[in-house]
Coordinates of C-alpha atoms and ligand atoms in Angstrom, one line a residue:
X1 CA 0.0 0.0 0.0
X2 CA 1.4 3.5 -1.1
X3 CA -0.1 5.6 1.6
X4 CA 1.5 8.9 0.5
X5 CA -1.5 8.4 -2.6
X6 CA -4.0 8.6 0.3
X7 CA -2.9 12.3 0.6
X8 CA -4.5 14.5 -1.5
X9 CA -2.0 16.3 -4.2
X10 CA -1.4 19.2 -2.5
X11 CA -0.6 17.9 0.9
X12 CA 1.9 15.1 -1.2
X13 CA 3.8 17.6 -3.0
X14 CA 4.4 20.1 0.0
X15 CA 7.4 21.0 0.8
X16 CA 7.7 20.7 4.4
X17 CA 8.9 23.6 6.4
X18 CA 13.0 23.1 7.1
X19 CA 13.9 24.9 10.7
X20 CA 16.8 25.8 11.8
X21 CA 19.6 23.0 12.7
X22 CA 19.7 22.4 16.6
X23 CA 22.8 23.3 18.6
X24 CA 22.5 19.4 19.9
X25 CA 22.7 18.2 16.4
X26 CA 25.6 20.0 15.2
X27 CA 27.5 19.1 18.1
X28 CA 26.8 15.6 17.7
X29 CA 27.4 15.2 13.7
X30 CA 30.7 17.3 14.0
X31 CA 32.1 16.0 17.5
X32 CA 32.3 19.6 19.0
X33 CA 31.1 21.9 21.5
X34 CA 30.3 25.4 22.6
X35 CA 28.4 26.3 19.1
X36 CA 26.1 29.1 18.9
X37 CA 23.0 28.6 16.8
X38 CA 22.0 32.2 15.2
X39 CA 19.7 30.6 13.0
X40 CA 16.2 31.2 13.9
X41 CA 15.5 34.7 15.0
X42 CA 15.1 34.0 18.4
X43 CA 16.1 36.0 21.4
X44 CA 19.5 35.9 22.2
X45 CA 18.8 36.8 26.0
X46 CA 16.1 33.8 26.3
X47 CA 13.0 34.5 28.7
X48 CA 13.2 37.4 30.8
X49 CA 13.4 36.9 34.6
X50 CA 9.6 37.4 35.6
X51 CA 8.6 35.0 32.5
X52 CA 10.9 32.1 33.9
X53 CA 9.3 33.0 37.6
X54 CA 5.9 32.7 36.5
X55 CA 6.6 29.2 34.6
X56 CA 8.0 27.9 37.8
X57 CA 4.9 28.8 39.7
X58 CA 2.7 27.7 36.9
X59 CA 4.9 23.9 37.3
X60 CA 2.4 23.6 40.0
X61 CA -0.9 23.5 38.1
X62 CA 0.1 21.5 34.7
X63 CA -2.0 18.4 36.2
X64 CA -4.7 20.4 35.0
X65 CA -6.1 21.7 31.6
X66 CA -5.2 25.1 30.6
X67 CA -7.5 28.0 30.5
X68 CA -9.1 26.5 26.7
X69 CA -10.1 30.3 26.4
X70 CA -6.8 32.3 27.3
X71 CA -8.9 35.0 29.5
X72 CA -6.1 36.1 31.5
X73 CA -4.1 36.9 28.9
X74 CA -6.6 37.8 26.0
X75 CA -7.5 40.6 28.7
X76 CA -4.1 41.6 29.2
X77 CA -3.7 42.1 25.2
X78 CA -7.5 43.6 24.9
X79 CA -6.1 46.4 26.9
X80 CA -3.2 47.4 25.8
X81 CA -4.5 46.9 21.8
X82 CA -7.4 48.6 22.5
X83 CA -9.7 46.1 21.3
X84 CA -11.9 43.6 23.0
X85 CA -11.1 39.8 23.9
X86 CA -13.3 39.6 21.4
X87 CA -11.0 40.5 18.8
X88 CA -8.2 38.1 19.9
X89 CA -7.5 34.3 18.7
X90 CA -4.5 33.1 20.9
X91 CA -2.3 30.5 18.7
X92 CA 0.4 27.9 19.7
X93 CA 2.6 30.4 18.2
X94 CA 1.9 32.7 15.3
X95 CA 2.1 29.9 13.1
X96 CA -1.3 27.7 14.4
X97 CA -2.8 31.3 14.2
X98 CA -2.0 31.7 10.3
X99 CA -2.6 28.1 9.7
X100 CA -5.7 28.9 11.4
X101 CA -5.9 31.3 8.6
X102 CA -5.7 28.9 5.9
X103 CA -7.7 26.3 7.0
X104 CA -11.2 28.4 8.3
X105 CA -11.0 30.8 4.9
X106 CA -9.6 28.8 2.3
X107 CA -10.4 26.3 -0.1
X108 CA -9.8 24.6 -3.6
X109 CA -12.1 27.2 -5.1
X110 CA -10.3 30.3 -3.7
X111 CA -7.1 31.6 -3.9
X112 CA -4.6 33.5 -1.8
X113 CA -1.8 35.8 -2.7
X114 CA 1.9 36.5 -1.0
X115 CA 5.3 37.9 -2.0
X116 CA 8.0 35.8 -3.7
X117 CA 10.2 35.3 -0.4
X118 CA 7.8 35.5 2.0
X119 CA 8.1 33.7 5.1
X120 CA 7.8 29.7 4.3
X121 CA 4.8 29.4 6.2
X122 CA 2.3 30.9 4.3
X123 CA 3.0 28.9 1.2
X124 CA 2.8 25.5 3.0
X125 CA -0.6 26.9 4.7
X126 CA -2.2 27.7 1.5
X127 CA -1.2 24.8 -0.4
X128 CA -2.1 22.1 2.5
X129 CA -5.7 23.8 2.3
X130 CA -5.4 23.2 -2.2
X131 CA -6.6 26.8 -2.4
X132 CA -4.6 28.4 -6.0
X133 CA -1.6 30.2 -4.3
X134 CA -0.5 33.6 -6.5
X135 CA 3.0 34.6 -6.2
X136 CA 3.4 38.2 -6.7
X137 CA 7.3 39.0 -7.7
X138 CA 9.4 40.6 -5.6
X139 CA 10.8 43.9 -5.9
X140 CA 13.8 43.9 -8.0
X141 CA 17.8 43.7 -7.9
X142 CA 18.6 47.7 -7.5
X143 CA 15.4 48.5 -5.3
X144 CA 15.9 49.9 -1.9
X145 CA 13.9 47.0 -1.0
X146 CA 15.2 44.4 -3.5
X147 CA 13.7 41.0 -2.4
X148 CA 11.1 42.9 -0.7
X149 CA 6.7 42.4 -1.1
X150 CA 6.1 44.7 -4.4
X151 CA 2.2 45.7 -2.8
X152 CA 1.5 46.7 -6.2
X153 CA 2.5 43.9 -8.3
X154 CA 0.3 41.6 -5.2
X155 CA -2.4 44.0 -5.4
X156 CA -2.9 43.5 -9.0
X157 CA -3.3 39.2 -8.2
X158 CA -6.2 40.0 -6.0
X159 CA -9.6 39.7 -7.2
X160 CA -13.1 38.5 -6.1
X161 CA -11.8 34.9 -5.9
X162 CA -8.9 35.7 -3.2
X163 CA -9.9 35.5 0.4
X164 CA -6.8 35.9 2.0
X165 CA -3.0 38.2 1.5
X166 CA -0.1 37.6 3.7
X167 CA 2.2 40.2 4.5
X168 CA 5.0 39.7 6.6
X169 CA 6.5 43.3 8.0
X170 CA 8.9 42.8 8.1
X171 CA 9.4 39.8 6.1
X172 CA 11.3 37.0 7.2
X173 CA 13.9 36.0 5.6
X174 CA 14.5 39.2 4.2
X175 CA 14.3 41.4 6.5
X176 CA 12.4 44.4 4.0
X177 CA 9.4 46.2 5.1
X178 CA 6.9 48.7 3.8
X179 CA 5.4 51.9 5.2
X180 CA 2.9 52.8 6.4
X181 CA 1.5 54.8 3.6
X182 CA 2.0 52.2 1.0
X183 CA 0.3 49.7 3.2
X184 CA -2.6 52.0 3.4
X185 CA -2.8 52.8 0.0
X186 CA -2.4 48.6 -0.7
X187 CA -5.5 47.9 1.6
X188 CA -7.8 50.4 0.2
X189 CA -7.0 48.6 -3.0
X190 CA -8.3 44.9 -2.5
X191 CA -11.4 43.6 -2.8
X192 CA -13.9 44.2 1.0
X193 CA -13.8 40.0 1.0
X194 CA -10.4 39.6 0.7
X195 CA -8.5 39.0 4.4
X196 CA -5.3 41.2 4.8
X197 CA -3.1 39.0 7.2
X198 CA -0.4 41.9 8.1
X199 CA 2.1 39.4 10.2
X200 CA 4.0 41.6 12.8
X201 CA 6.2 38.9 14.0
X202 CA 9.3 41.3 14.3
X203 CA 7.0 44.8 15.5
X204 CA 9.0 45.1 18.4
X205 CA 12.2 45.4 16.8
X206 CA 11.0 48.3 14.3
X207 CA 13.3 51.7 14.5
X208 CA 12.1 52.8 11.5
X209 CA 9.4 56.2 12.3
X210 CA 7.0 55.2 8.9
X211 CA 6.1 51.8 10.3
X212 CA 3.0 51.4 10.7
X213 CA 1.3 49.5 13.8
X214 CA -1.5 47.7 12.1
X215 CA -3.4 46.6 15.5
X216 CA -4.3 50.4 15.4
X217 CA -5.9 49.9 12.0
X218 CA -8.4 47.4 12.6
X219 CA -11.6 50.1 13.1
X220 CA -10.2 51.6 10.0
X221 CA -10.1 48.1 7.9
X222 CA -12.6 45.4 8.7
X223 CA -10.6 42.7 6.6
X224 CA -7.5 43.1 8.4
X225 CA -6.1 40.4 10.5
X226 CA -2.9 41.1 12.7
X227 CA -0.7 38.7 13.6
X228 CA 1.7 38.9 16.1
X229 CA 3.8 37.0 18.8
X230 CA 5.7 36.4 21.9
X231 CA 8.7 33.9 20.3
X232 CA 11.0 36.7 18.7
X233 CA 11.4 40.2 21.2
X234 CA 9.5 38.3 24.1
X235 CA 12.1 35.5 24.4
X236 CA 9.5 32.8 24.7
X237 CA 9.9 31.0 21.3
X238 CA 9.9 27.7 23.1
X239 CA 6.5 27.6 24.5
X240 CA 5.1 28.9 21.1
X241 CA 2.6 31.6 22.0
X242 CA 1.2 33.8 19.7
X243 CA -2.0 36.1 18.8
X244 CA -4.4 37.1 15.7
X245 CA -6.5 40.7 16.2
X246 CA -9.5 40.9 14.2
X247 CA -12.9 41.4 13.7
X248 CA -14.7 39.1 16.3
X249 CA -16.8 37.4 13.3
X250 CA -13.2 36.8 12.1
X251 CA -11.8 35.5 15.3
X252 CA -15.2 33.2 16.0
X253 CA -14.5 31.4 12.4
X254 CA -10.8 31.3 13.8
X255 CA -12.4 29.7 17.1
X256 CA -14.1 26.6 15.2
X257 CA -10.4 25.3 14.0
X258 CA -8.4 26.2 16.5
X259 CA -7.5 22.5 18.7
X260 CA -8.8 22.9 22.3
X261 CA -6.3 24.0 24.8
X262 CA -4.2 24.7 22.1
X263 CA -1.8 27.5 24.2
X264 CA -0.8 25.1 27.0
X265 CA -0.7 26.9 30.7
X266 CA 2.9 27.5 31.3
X267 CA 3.0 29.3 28.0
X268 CA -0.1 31.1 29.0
X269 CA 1.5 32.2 32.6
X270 CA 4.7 33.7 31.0
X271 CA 3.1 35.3 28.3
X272 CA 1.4 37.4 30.8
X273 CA 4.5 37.9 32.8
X274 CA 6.3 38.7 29.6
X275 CA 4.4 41.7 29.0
X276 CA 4.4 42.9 32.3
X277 CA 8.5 42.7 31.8
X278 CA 9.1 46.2 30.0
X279 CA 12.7 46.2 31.2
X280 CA 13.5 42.6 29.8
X281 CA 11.9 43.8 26.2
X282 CA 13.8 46.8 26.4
X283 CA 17.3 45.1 26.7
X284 CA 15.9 42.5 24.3
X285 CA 15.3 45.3 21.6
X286 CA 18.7 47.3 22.2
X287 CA 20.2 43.8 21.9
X288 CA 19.1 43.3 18.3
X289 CA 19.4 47.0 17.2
X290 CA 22.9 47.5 18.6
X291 CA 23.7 44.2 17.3
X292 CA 22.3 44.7 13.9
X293 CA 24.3 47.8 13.4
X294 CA 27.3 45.6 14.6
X295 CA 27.0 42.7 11.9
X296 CA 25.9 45.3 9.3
X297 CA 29.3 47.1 9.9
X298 CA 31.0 44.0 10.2
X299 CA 29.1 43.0 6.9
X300 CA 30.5 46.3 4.9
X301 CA 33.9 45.8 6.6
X302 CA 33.8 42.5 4.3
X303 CA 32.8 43.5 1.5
X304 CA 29.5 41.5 1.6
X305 CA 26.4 42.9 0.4
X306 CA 23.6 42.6 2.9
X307 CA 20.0 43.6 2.7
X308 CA 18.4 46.5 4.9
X309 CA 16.3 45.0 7.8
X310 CA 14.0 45.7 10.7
X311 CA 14.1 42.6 12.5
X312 CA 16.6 40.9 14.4
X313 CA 18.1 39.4 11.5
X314 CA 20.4 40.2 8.3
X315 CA 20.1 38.7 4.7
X316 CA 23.7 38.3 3.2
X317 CA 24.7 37.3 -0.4
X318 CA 27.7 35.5 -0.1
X319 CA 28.0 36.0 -4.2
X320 CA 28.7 32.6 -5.1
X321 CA 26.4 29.6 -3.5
X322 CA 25.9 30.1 0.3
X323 CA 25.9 26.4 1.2
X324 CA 30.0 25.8 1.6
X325 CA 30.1 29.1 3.5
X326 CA 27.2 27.6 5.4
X327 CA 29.1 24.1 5.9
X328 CA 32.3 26.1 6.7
X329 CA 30.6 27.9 9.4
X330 CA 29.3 24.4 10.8
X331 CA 32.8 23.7 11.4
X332 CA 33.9 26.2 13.4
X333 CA 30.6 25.8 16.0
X334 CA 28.1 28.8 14.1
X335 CA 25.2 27.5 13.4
X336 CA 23.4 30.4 10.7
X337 CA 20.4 29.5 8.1
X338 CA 20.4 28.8 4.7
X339 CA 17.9 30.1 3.0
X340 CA 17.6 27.7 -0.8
X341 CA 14.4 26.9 0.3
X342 CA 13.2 30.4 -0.6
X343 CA 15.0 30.0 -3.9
X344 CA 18.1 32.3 -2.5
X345 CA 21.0 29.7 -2.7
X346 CA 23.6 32.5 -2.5
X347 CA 22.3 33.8 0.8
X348 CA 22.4 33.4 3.7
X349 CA 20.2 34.8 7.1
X350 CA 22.5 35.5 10.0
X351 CA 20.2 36.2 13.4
X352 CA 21.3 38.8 15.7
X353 CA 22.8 37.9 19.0
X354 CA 24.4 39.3 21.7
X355 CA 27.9 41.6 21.3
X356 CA 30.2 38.8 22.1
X357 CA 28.2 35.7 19.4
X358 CA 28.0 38.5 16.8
X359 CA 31.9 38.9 16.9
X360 CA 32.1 35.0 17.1
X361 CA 29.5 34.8 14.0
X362 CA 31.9 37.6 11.9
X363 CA 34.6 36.4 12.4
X364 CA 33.8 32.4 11.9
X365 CA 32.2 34.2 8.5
X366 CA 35.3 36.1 7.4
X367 CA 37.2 32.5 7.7
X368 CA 34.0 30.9 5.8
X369 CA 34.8 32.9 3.1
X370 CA 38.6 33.1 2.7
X371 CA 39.0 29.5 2.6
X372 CA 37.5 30.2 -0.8
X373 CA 35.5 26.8 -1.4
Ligands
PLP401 C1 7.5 36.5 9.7 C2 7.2 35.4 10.7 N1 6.0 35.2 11.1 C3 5.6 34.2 12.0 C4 6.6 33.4 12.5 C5 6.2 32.4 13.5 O1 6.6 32.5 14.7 P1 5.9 31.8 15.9 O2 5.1 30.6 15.4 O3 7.1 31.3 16.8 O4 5.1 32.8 16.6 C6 7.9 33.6 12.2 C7 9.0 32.8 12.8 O5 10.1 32.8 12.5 C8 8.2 34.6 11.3 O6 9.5 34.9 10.9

């Protein structure tokens, strides 16, 4: 029996998502230790100390079922978005919120639209679901934004037939964005139907003064959905929290997939905690930005072209394929992310760490690339 034929054909010819490679693994494949893994955009300084206080306490309680409905913290966010609980799906990460997405809105007769390079999970959502998925191209070599969501080349895909558009600001892997202006001018454009996921995964990070904070747009914009979450500036990526803000007709389609007790109690307790913790956010955010202007430096001081970015990460070209730089990196304990799964196989995405790994990552880099492979 070939059970891969009991799949439909969209769920067989996924690609599935490829994270980054585990400190654990690395060590073990290349007999070494002390390896720093800048490879998935996480937080450099971990959980902040009243997140890890609050998990201990909530260690007491896990013989129980979470809250299934996130009050606590859906209250917390209600207030400080300026929106009702109503509004507010909580996810097991961003991620179960936009698959969410995909699976209450789409379907094999509809289509959705998102930006060559847009993070990986919105194609894999889509296709899983066998809506049409239209790929708008990005914005082109010489741009300011090169690699970056071209809103009008996406706005001219949508039509009647597309329910939902994903844009990441800023994007991962790329680390482009778009203003707030554009974004405006982009909404106004699509069809009333049409969803406008606006994923804020990296908001906290944002320096830039013409960025717009969509969760202040949602009056404005009935089809916007926000999505945002507590794994990148919040330090919590391991218990996977995250949130959508919408309309509550939105959020009660979003309630009827999501799994039951799908944010799991601990993750629910240091979420809170986290965003009572302004002084841990704060160091986390002059982490990255310091640190960005470090490996962007570092970057020029090389010679090695590197996208602008308001994240917590850096897109590099390497100029010749990316994946013996990558490999030679490996090797000296500096674990950074490949990126040929978006079709980039001279690239490479370096995350931002603290002072001291963002030395370690240059310098391991500046050896990557002399030993000329
Ligand atoms: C743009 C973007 N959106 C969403 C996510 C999902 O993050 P999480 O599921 O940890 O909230 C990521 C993770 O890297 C991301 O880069």
């Amino acid at each position: 029996m070939d059970f891969t034929n009991l799949c439909s054909a969209a769920v067989r010819t996924l690609a599935p998502y490829v994270p980054g490679k585990p400190i654990e693994e690395l060590e073990r494949e290349y007999g070494i230790r002390d390896s720093i893994k800048l490879a998935s955009n996480e937080n450099p300084l971990g959980a902040g100390p009243r997140a890890i206080a609050a998990i201990a306490a909530a260690c007491r309680d896990i013989g129980l079922y979470p809250d299934g409905n996130g009050f606590a913290l859906k209250q917390m966010l209600a207030q400080r978005h300026g929106c009702t609980i109503e509004c507010i799906t909580l996810g097991n990460g961003s991620n179960d919120v936009l698959v969410m997405l995909a699976e209450a809105f789409l379907t094999t007769e509809v289509e959705a639209v998102y930006s060559q390079y847009a993070f990986a999970v919105y194609p894999i959502a889509v296709q899983a679901t066998g809506a049409q998925a239209r790929v708008a191209p990005a914005l082109p070599e010489g741009h300011p934004m090169a690699l970056g969501h071209d809103l009008d080349a996406m706005a001219r895909l949508a039509n009647e037939k597309t329910r939902i558009v994903f844009v990441a600001n800023p994007n991962n892997p790329t680390g482009t964005w778009v203003g707030a202006v554009a974004l405006r001018q982009f909404i106004r454009k699509l069809p009333a139907s049409t969803l406008v996921v606006v994923d804020e995964a990296y908001i906290e990070y944002v320096d830039d003064p013409d960025f717009p904070d969509t969760s202040r747009w949602l009056a404005e914009f009935p089809n916007l959905v926000v999505t945002r979450t507590f794994s990148k500036a919040y330090g919590l990526a391991g218990l996977r929290v995250g949130y959508a803000l919408s309309q509550p007709a939105v959020a009660g389609m979003l309630n009827r997939v999501r799994q039951a007790f799908n944010v799991n109690s601990i993750a629910l307790a240091a979420a809170r905690a986290a965003l009572e913790d302004e002084e841990h956010l704060r160091k986390s955010v002059a982490t990255a930005r310091e640190g960005l202007r470090q490996v962007a430096a570092g970057l020029d001081e090389l010679g090695v072209r590197h996208l602008p970015s308001q994240g917590n990460f850096l897109l590099m070209d390497c100029g010749r394929p990316a994946a013996a730089v990558y490999e030679a990196m490996l090797r000296q304990g500096v674990i950074v992310r490949p990126v040929g799964n978006y079709q980039l196989p001279n690239h490479l995405r370096l995350t931002i760490g603290t002072g001291q790994q963002n030395q370690r990552m240059l310098a391991a880099l500046k050896h990557a690339l002399s030993v000329g492979i």
